[in-house]
Amino acid sequence: MTFSRLLSYKYSEAQKKMDPDRLVALVTEVIPNYSCLVFCPSKKNCENVAEMLCKFLSKDYLNHREKEKCEVIKSLRNVGHGKVCPVLKRTVPFGIAYHHSGLTSDERRLLEEAYSIGVLCLLTCTSTLAAGVNLPARRVILRAPYVANTFLKRNQYKQMVGRAGRAGIDTAGESILLLQEKDKQQVLDLINGPLESCCSHLVEEFTKGIQSLFLSLIGLKIAASLGDIYQFMNGTFFGVQQKILLKEKSLWEITVDALEHLAEKGLLQKDSRGDNEGLECHFRITKLGQASFKGAIDVAYCDTLYRDLKKGLEGLVLESLLHLVYLTTPYDLAAQSEPDWMVYFRQFGQLSPAEQNVAALLGVSESFIGKKAAGQAIRKKVDKNVVNRLYLSFVLYSLLKETNVWSVSEKFNLPRGYIQNLLTGAASFSSCVLHFCEELEEFWVYKALLVELTKKLTYCVKAELIPLMEVTGVLEGRAKQLYNAGYRSIMHLANANPEVLVKTIDHLSRRQARQIVSSAKMLLHEKAEALQGEAEELLRLPADLPGLGGPSSERAGSHDGDISLS
C-alpha cells in the first residue's frame, strides 16, 4: 500500500465530524456526470449515508435531469399506493438513492432503471446488489470491509469491485476500499489471497440436499436400486469432493443413511420383491413421498405439514381465512422470524371470535402473548415455531384484507421488502400445499379452498381484480384502470377493441393493447377447452360399469355408448 494522492475537497470542522471517511469528496469527483456505487455494511447504514451525502451536496445537483427525477418520485408514489419513502423523497432530487432488501421489488426495479439511464447517479447499497444485478459504475466505494459484522470474503470483494468499469459499457473504472488501521493486515490478505474454494452445498443441508435429491430420483424413476443411486452420487460434484468435505463417512455410508432416513420418515419403502440388502436393494416412493415430491415440499417439513393438515381437518375454521393462511405460511420463514411482542399482543386483542378459535386450536393464548410483551417469565411450554408462524399469518392475513404493503409495514413495524418476500413465499408454498393435497385423497376438502387462497396470495388485490390479473401483462395498476373503464372479466378483454383500449386507458400503447387482447383470447380458449374436456369426462360411459363385457353388453350395444350433448 503506497501513497497516491490527497483529496482536494475543502471540509469544514462540522463536515469532518459528519463525514469522517471523506465520502463526499470521493463521490463528488465522479457524480453527476458518471455513476457511483457505495457499498455499506447494513441496510440502515445505506439510508444514513444517502441522507448524509445529500446534506453536503451543492444545490446545483438538484438541477441535473430535474424533470426525470420528478418522474421517478411520481412512479415511486404510484407503486407505493400514494406513499413514498421519506428518505428517497429527500435523496432522489439530488440523484441519490439507497438500494437494499427493505424495498419492494417494484421500488427496486424503478431505482435500478433510473440508475441505468443516468437519472440517478449514485446508489448506496448492500452486498446483495453485487450479485445478480447488472448495474455498472465508474467508481465503486466500499464503506467498510464488512458485510454486517462479518469480514469480507475474497469472492464477495471481487463481486463488488467488479461493478466498476464494465467492459463494453464504460471505458474506465476504479474501486476504493475504506478501512481502519486495525483491519489493514486482513485487507492485505484479502487482496493478495486466493479465491475461496467452490464447494458442493449438498453436504450443508441434508434435508434440502441429498434427501430431496434421492426422493426426486426415485419419484422420477431415474433410479430405484441402492446401486443405481450410489452410482449417481459418484457422478455429482459432492461425490468428487466427498473425501475433503466429509472425511468421517464414506460416500456409501452417506447414501445408505439418507435413504434410511427417508424410509423412517415414511417417504420411501423398501421393495419386498427385491434384495433387501446390498446394491440390489430396491426402493419405491410412498403416497406421502409422492405428495412431498409432487408438491416440492422440503423433506424437513413434510411430516409436520401432514400432521398440521390432519389436525386442521378436526376443526378447520371456515368463518375466517386465518386458519388456511396459517397452514400455508412457510415453515422456513417462521423459523427465522422473531415477533414484535407488543405488536403481536395488540393484533391478538383485535381478533374476532372465529379468529380467536384458530389461535386456541393452535395452542397459543392471549395471556401467553401478553406475558411475552410484558417481559414476564413463562413456565408453560408453547411451541416456538407455532407462535412465530401464527405471527407471520397475522401479517399475511392483514395484507389480504388491506392489500396495501405500506399500511401493513407500518402496523407490524416490518420492512416493505420483507413483507413482499413473505407474501411471495406464502403464495409459492400455498401452491405446493395444493399439489401435496391433490396426491392425498384424505385432504380433498382443502383443494378448492387452496386454489382460491393461492390466487389471493399471488395477486394480493381486491377480489374483483384477480380475473383481470390472470391475463399476461396485466399488473395491479393496469387491472385497476381496466376495471374502472368497465372491463370486468376475461371475456370483456378477449372481445375488446385494441384501438378503444388505447383511447380509454392512460399510458397504454397499441402494442400493449393488442398483447392484452391476444392473451385474454388465448386464456379464454384454454378455459373453454378445459371445461369441455371436463364435461366429456363426466358424460363418458364408465369402463367399470356392471354388465359391460357380459351377455347384456350386446343388448346395450343397440344404444349409444355415451350420453350425447346437444
XYZ file of C-alpha atoms in Angstrom:
566
model
C 0.000 0.000 0.000
C 1.670 3.184 -1.209
C 0.670 6.855 -1.031
C -1.231 8.056 -4.120
C -2.826 11.487 -3.585
C -4.638 13.838 -1.233
C -8.269 14.848 -1.765
C -8.746 18.489 -2.739
C -12.274 18.893 -1.275
C -12.446 21.671 1.380
C -14.070 20.377 4.571
C -15.366 22.465 7.476
C -14.922 21.138 11.014
C -18.629 20.229 11.188
C -18.380 18.333 7.896
C -15.345 16.399 9.108
C -17.351 15.120 12.079
C -20.337 14.175 9.913
C -18.203 12.562 7.182
C -15.037 11.132 8.797
C -14.381 8.855 5.779
C -14.477 11.794 3.312
C -17.182 10.130 1.234
C -18.482 13.471 -0.077
C -15.052 14.248 -1.542
C -14.812 10.814 -3.159
C -18.263 10.816 -4.757
C -18.261 14.431 -5.997
C -15.208 13.591 -8.149
C -17.446 11.421 -10.354
C -21.118 12.396 -9.938
C -23.367 13.602 -11.563
C -21.641 13.028 -14.938
C -20.603 9.483 -14.075
C -22.159 6.809 -11.881
C -21.041 5.668 -8.441
C -21.938 2.769 -6.105
C -21.287 2.968 -2.348
C -21.453 -0.453 -0.641
C -22.441 -0.270 3.040
C -22.316 -2.994 5.740
C -26.021 -2.715 6.751
C -29.400 -1.569 5.425
C -29.676 1.252 7.950
C -26.186 2.447 7.030
C -27.282 2.665 3.349
C -30.071 5.080 4.237
C -27.920 7.139 6.635
C -25.088 7.518 4.094
C -27.527 8.552 1.318
C -29.013 11.267 3.564
C -25.608 12.438 4.800
C -24.313 12.873 1.231
C -27.355 14.967 0.251
C -26.792 17.341 3.198
C -23.398 18.367 1.814
C -24.052 18.364 -1.934
C -24.405 21.661 -3.780
C -27.920 22.807 -4.791
C -26.694 22.571 -8.414
C -27.206 18.799 -8.223
C -30.961 19.416 -7.971
C -30.995 20.881 -11.497
C -29.361 17.845 -13.145
C -32.168 15.996 -15.084
C -34.693 17.562 -12.705
C -37.846 16.625 -14.660
C -36.805 12.964 -14.946
C -36.118 12.789 -11.190
C -39.605 14.182 -10.565
C -40.947 11.355 -12.740
C -39.029 8.799 -10.630
C -40.675 10.117 -7.434
C -44.065 10.116 -9.173
C -43.530 6.477 -10.240
C -42.454 5.536 -6.695
C -45.651 7.106 -5.376
C -47.738 5.119 -7.905
C -46.247 1.756 -6.891
C -46.439 2.723 -3.197
C -50.210 3.275 -3.121
C -49.702 7.040 -2.896
C -46.746 6.909 -0.480
C -43.024 7.464 -0.970
C -40.277 6.569 1.487
C -39.286 9.860 3.263
C -35.572 9.107 2.740
C -35.996 8.605 -1.020
C -38.159 11.722 -1.204
C -35.209 13.720 0.134
C -32.381 11.978 -1.773
C -33.790 11.298 -5.279
C -33.877 15.052 -6.203
C -30.065 15.006 -5.719
C -29.744 11.931 -7.965
C -29.065 9.624 -5.000
C -30.997 6.607 -3.668
C -30.472 3.633 -1.390
C -30.961 0.035 -2.550
C -31.490 -2.934 -0.222
C -33.927 -5.779 0.554
C -36.187 -3.476 2.607
C -37.555 -2.014 -0.654
C -40.342 -3.696 -2.589
C -39.450 -5.318 -5.931
C -41.284 -2.503 -7.797
C -39.288 0.162 -5.936
C -36.008 -1.652 -6.625
C -36.866 -2.037 -10.322
C -37.685 1.679 -10.685
C -34.459 2.767 -8.956
C -32.352 0.314 -10.997
C -33.868 1.607 -14.260
C -33.311 5.256 -13.222
C -29.684 4.475 -12.313
C -29.097 2.543 -15.576
C -30.145 5.519 -17.720
C -28.234 8.049 -15.593
C -31.165 9.836 -13.924
C -29.773 8.616 -10.597
C -26.007 8.905 -10.426
C -25.333 7.236 -7.054
C -26.720 4.245 -5.166
C -25.835 3.357 -1.583
C -26.375 -0.383 -1.376
C -25.758 -3.627 0.498
C -23.698 -6.562 -0.798
C -26.806 -8.177 -2.356
C -26.566 -5.699 -5.242
C -23.118 -7.088 -6.153
C -24.507 -10.391 -7.447
C -27.371 -10.809 -9.875
C -27.998 -7.164 -10.810
C -26.045 -5.684 -13.719
C -25.549 -2.095 -12.528
C -22.079 -0.896 -13.582
C -20.333 2.199 -12.203
C -17.349 4.449 -12.942
C -16.374 4.318 -9.247
C -17.199 1.705 -6.594
C -16.633 2.616 -2.942
C -16.673 0.032 -0.169
C -17.667 1.832 3.019
C -16.017 -0.879 5.164
C -14.537 -4.366 4.573
C -17.539 -5.956 6.294
C -20.935 -7.482 5.442
C -22.935 -6.837 8.634
C -20.395 -7.926 11.296
C -18.582 -10.475 9.123
C -15.310 -9.640 7.381
C -15.468 -9.701 3.588
C -14.591 -12.873 1.704
C -12.476 -12.513 -1.406
C -15.260 -13.650 -3.750
C -17.616 -11.023 -2.215
C -14.940 -8.353 -2.635
C -14.406 -9.360 -6.280
C -18.163 -9.200 -6.953
C -18.396 -5.688 -5.508
C -15.367 -4.143 -7.217
C -16.341 -5.985 -10.415
C -19.177 -3.468 -10.863
C -16.580 -0.797 -11.768
C -15.673 -0.098 -15.413
C -17.590 -2.926 -17.065
C -16.199 -3.840 -20.489
C -18.406 -2.661 -23.330
C -20.329 -0.296 -21.021
C -17.632 2.060 -19.683
C -14.103 2.965 -20.759
C -12.656 3.140 -17.223
C -13.441 2.125 -13.671
C -11.939 2.215 -10.196
C -12.689 0.843 -6.746
C -11.936 2.371 -3.356
C -11.974 0.407 -0.082
C -12.172 2.440 3.136
C -10.518 0.775 6.116
C -9.304 1.376 9.643
C -5.778 0.637 10.819
C -6.938 -2.477 12.744
C -8.192 -4.065 9.511
C -5.098 -3.311 7.421
C -3.467 -6.764 7.634
C -6.733 -8.589 6.962
C -7.337 -6.374 3.928
C -3.854 -7.135 2.579
C -4.616 -10.860 2.951
C -7.990 -10.279 1.271
C -6.475 -8.518 -1.752
C -3.485 -10.832 -2.201
C -5.008 -14.164 -1.158
C -6.534 -16.789 -3.476
C -10.267 -17.062 -4.135
C -12.202 -19.311 -1.778
C -12.798 -22.870 -2.969
C -16.094 -23.686 -4.636
C -17.806 -26.395 -2.569
C -20.889 -28.548 -3.054
C -23.862 -27.470 -0.952
C -25.367 -30.959 -0.787
C -23.355 -31.591 2.366
C -24.542 -28.473 4.198
C -28.218 -29.313 4.478
C -29.005 -32.997 4.080
C -32.737 -32.335 4.279
C -32.713 -29.908 1.368
C -29.837 -31.548 -0.461
C -29.164 -35.265 -0.579
C -32.538 -36.461 0.742
C -34.549 -34.238 -1.626
C -32.296 -35.391 -4.473
C -32.911 -39.087 -3.676
C -36.677 -38.559 -3.375
C -36.670 -36.890 -6.807
C -34.535 -39.667 -8.345
C -36.959 -42.351 -7.197
C -40.077 -40.231 -7.838
C -38.961 -39.526 -11.423
C -37.994 -43.208 -11.884
C -34.410 -42.247 -12.760
C -33.107 -44.712 -10.188
C -34.686 -47.275 -7.890
C -31.931 -49.520 -6.517
C -29.282 -48.639 -3.944
C -26.603 -49.457 -6.525
C -28.046 -47.040 -9.104
C -28.389 -44.248 -6.537
C -24.817 -44.788 -5.305
C -23.545 -44.708 -8.889
C -25.459 -41.452 -9.463
C -23.905 -39.927 -6.297
C -20.425 -40.804 -7.577
C -21.069 -38.561 -10.568
C -22.109 -35.489 -8.545
C -19.877 -32.584 -7.545
C -20.338 -33.693 -3.937
C -19.221 -37.218 -4.890
C -15.962 -35.776 -6.258
C -15.382 -33.619 -3.144
C -16.718 -36.058 -0.523
C -13.327 -37.067 0.910
C -12.482 -33.389 1.507
C -15.890 -32.237 2.788
C -16.919 -35.193 4.954
C -13.955 -37.318 5.997
C -15.684 -39.228 8.830
C -18.131 -41.015 6.467
C -17.740 -42.757 3.136
C -19.972 -41.897 0.190
C -21.617 -45.333 0.545
C -22.473 -44.656 4.220
C -23.865 -41.190 3.373
C -26.066 -42.710 0.634
C -27.374 -45.514 2.859
C -28.021 -43.127 5.819
C -30.008 -40.691 3.645
C -32.179 -43.488 2.193
C -32.799 -44.965 5.655
C -33.822 -41.531 6.953
C -36.332 -41.165 4.098
C -37.693 -44.634 4.896
C -38.021 -43.727 8.618
C -39.993 -40.609 7.646
C -42.374 -42.788 5.635
C -41.403 -41.220 2.295
C -39.728 -44.338 0.863
C -40.312 -48.048 1.330
C -38.010 -50.957 0.634
C -39.484 -53.041 -2.157
C -40.191 -56.522 -0.807
C -39.701 -58.034 -4.281
C -36.035 -57.062 -4.443
C -32.982 -57.915 -2.364
C -33.268 -56.092 0.984
C -29.523 -55.638 1.344
C -26.650 -54.538 -0.879
C -26.604 -52.971 -4.329
C -29.798 -54.700 -5.495
C -31.893 -53.290 -2.627
C -34.845 -51.519 -4.328
C -36.924 -48.590 -3.063
C -40.331 -47.314 -4.048
C -41.926 -43.990 -3.187
C -44.877 -43.996 -0.734
C -48.053 -41.902 -1.066
C -46.626 -39.356 1.389
C -43.336 -39.341 -0.507
C -45.158 -38.842 -3.819
C -47.140 -35.941 -2.323
C -43.946 -34.339 -0.948
C -42.145 -34.829 -4.266
C -45.029 -33.523 -6.419
C -45.599 -30.571 -4.084
C -41.858 -29.799 -3.825
C -42.227 -29.823 -0.025
C -38.974 -29.629 1.929
C -38.203 -33.074 3.374
C -37.575 -31.431 6.758
C -41.193 -30.225 6.979
C -43.284 -32.787 5.044
C -44.257 -34.840 8.124
C -45.021 -31.617 10.069
C -47.205 -30.381 7.197
C -49.027 -33.731 7.112
C -49.726 -33.521 10.878
C -50.860 -29.886 10.615
C -53.267 -30.629 7.754
C -54.560 -33.726 9.570
C -55.133 -31.721 12.754
C -56.774 -28.973 10.682
C -59.401 -31.435 9.456
C -60.536 -31.958 13.059
C -61.601 -28.329 13.459
C -60.984 -26.274 10.318
C -62.292 -22.750 10.939
C -64.019 -21.620 7.726
C -65.578 -18.407 9.092
C -62.213 -16.705 8.602
C -59.287 -17.173 6.193
C -56.793 -17.048 9.083
C -56.696 -20.816 9.672
C -55.997 -21.551 5.996
C -53.422 -18.740 5.835
C -51.647 -20.287 8.853
C -51.480 -23.676 7.072
C -49.829 -22.043 4.041
C -47.344 -19.854 5.942
C -43.834 -21.150 5.034
C -42.128 -23.099 7.830
C -38.618 -21.881 6.993
C -39.611 -18.187 7.213
C -41.341 -18.809 10.556
C -38.181 -20.445 11.935
C -36.142 -17.318 11.037
C -38.623 -14.714 12.354
C -38.743 -13.016 15.754
C -42.100 -11.413 16.602
C -42.520 -7.886 17.957
C -44.401 -8.962 21.086
C -46.158 -5.639 21.693
C -47.465 -5.621 18.103
C -48.400 -9.308 18.457
C -50.383 -8.597 21.639
C -52.128 -5.607 20.038
C -53.148 -7.693 16.999
C -54.310 -10.527 19.238
C -56.683 -8.149 21.018
C -58.337 -7.251 17.694
C -59.197 -10.848 16.684
C -62.803 -11.818 16.040
C -64.266 -14.846 17.940
C -63.648 -17.093 14.891
C -60.021 -15.924 14.667
C -59.565 -16.494 18.413
C -60.754 -20.072 17.836
C -57.891 -20.550 15.354
C -55.329 -19.406 17.945
C -56.925 -21.647 20.586
C -56.781 -24.675 18.247
C -53.071 -23.999 17.720
C -52.465 -23.709 21.473
C -51.474 -20.010 21.506
C -53.268 -17.975 24.175
C -53.632 -14.219 24.608
C -52.229 -14.468 28.161
C -49.030 -16.098 26.803
C -48.508 -13.285 24.248
C -49.339 -10.694 26.955
C -46.673 -12.090 29.285
C -44.100 -12.108 26.464
C -44.978 -8.475 25.662
C -44.583 -7.541 29.346
C -41.262 -9.394 29.566
C -42.568 -11.767 32.265
C -41.244 -15.279 32.910
C -43.373 -18.060 31.404
C -43.500 -21.561 32.833
C -45.923 -23.072 30.345
C -44.178 -24.542 27.286
C -45.509 -23.397 23.920
C -44.080 -24.467 20.557
C -41.970 -21.502 19.412
C -42.388 -22.412 15.727
C -46.195 -22.383 16.035
C -46.123 -18.990 17.820
C -43.815 -17.468 15.182
C -45.814 -18.973 12.334
C -49.073 -17.586 13.706
C -47.454 -14.126 13.912
C -46.488 -14.264 10.234
C -50.035 -15.481 9.499
C -51.328 -12.274 11.121
C -49.085 -10.263 8.758
C -50.343 -12.160 5.690
C -53.956 -12.030 6.872
C -53.739 -8.227 7.299
C -52.206 -7.950 3.862
C -55.048 -9.935 2.272
C -57.604 -7.689 3.959
C -55.874 -4.376 3.196
C -53.854 -5.282 0.045
C -51.510 -2.410 0.926
C -47.883 -3.270 1.758
C -47.251 0.206 3.197
C -50.009 0.146 5.827
C -49.146 -3.444 6.876
C -45.460 -2.446 7.058
C -46.332 0.367 9.473
C -48.735 -1.788 11.508
C -46.196 -4.578 12.121
C -43.055 -2.405 12.016
C -41.530 -4.583 9.271
C -39.672 -3.544 6.070
C -41.834 -3.428 2.950
C -39.443 -5.724 1.115
C -39.668 -8.337 3.882
C -43.480 -8.314 3.733
C -43.421 -8.696 -0.032
C -40.957 -11.617 0.227
C -43.236 -13.209 2.847
C -46.217 -12.828 0.501
C -44.298 -14.337 -2.441
C -43.111 -17.209 -0.249
C -46.645 -17.860 1.045
C -48.115 -17.832 -2.494
C -45.474 -20.332 -3.631
C -45.920 -22.550 -0.543
C -49.722 -22.429 -0.907
C -49.360 -23.802 -4.436
C -47.020 -26.528 -3.111
C -49.517 -27.478 -0.362
C -52.266 -27.655 -3.026
C -50.243 -30.196 -5.053
C -49.450 -32.060 -1.812
C -53.180 -32.337 -1.012
C -54.044 -33.429 -4.566
C -51.893 -36.538 -4.094
C -53.538 -37.495 -0.771
C -57.257 -38.291 -1.008
C -57.853 -37.645 2.703
C -57.169 -33.917 2.120
C -59.682 -33.399 -0.737
C -61.564 -30.827 1.395
C -58.587 -28.430 1.128
C -58.326 -28.413 -2.685
C -60.922 -25.793 -3.689
C -60.019 -23.635 -0.671
C -56.307 -23.681 -1.568
C -56.965 -22.826 -5.238
C -58.734 -19.611 -4.174
C -56.203 -18.763 -1.462
C -53.265 -19.272 -3.852
C -54.855 -16.779 -6.267
C -55.384 -14.249 -3.470
C -51.804 -14.609 -2.213
C -50.370 -14.464 -5.749
C -52.161 -11.276 -6.738
C -52.921 -9.778 -3.289
C -55.502 -7.396 -4.682
C -59.237 -6.897 -4.235
C -61.143 -9.996 -5.393
C -62.685 -8.251 -8.406
C -59.240 -7.566 -9.940
C -57.974 -11.182 -9.781
C -59.639 -12.379 -13.058
C -58.092 -9.458 -14.973
C -54.616 -10.112 -13.499
C -54.662 -13.680 -14.851
C -54.078 -12.097 -18.271
C -50.378 -11.812 -19.191
C -49.095 -8.243 -18.913
C -51.847 -7.012 -16.581
C -50.472 -5.986 -13.187
C -52.345 -4.338 -10.317
C -52.203 -0.756 -11.609
C -53.339 -1.743 -15.104
C -56.047 -4.033 -13.678
C -57.484 -1.080 -11.707
C -57.532 1.065 -14.861
C -59.287 -1.654 -16.873
C -61.814 -2.364 -14.109
C -62.669 1.341 -13.738
C -63.091 1.578 -17.518
C -65.744 -1.190 -17.428
C -63.607 -4.221 -18.370
C -64.601 -6.577 -15.529
C -63.749 -10.057 -16.882
C -61.519 -12.037 -19.255
C -64.459 -12.159 -21.725
C -64.573 -8.357 -21.760
C -60.842 -8.182 -22.542
C -60.934 -11.002 -25.118
C -63.644 -9.144 -27.064
C -62.195 -5.651 -26.596
C -61.107 -3.429 -29.482
C -57.372 -2.548 -29.059
C -57.979 0.909 -30.538
C -60.710 1.629 -27.971
C -58.412 0.372 -25.173
C -55.653 2.791 -26.258
C -58.084 5.733 -26.136
C -59.657 4.651 -22.814
C -56.612 3.568 -20.755
C -53.875 6.100 -19.904
C -50.283 5.317 -20.987
C -51.304 2.154 -22.897
C -49.544 1.666 -26.237
C -51.123 -0.084 -29.236
C -48.659 -2.960 -28.909
C -49.580 -3.473 -25.228
C -53.330 -3.250 -26.042
C -53.018 -5.886 -28.784
C -50.977 -8.109 -26.448
C -53.620 -7.862 -23.676
C -56.472 -8.747 -26.071
C -54.464 -11.614 -27.600
C -53.512 -13.021 -24.154
C -57.140 -12.772 -22.947
C -58.377 -14.658 -26.049
C -55.799 -17.397 -25.512
C -56.673 -17.700 -21.804
C -60.416 -17.806 -22.585
C -59.811 -20.516 -25.190
C -57.780 -22.595 -22.672
C -60.513 -22.278 -20.026
C -63.200 -23.306 -22.561
C -61.151 -26.360 -23.648
C -60.621 -27.388 -20.004
C -64.375 -27.146 -19.288
C -65.208 -29.066 -22.467
C -62.763 -31.826 -21.511
C -64.277 -31.987 -18.031
C -67.809 -32.235 -19.492
C -66.771 -35.032 -21.883
C -65.155 -36.947 -18.997
C -68.377 -36.666 -16.943
C -70.548 -37.941 -19.804
C -68.284 -40.827 -20.862
C -69.533 -44.393 -20.225
C -67.665 -45.774 -17.161
C -65.313 -48.629 -18.101
C -66.151 -50.463 -14.852
C -69.945 -50.253 -15.321
C -71.530 -53.583 -14.170
C -72.654 -55.675 -17.143
C -70.058 -54.346 -19.604
C -68.422 -57.219 -21.454
C -71.117 -59.701 -20.253
C -74.110 -61.170 -22.111
C -76.096 -57.994 -21.646
C -73.462 -55.902 -23.379
C -74.755 -56.912 -26.821
C -78.208 -55.616 -25.924
C -76.591 -52.460 -24.548
C -74.780 -52.062 -27.867
C -78.004 -51.091 -29.582
C -77.938 -47.819 -27.593
C -75.396 -45.021 -27.778
C -72.429 -45.716 -25.507
C -72.064 -42.119 -24.338
C -74.614 -39.501 -23.365
C -74.778 -37.002 -26.214
C -74.558 -33.269 -25.763
C -76.943 -31.163 -27.835
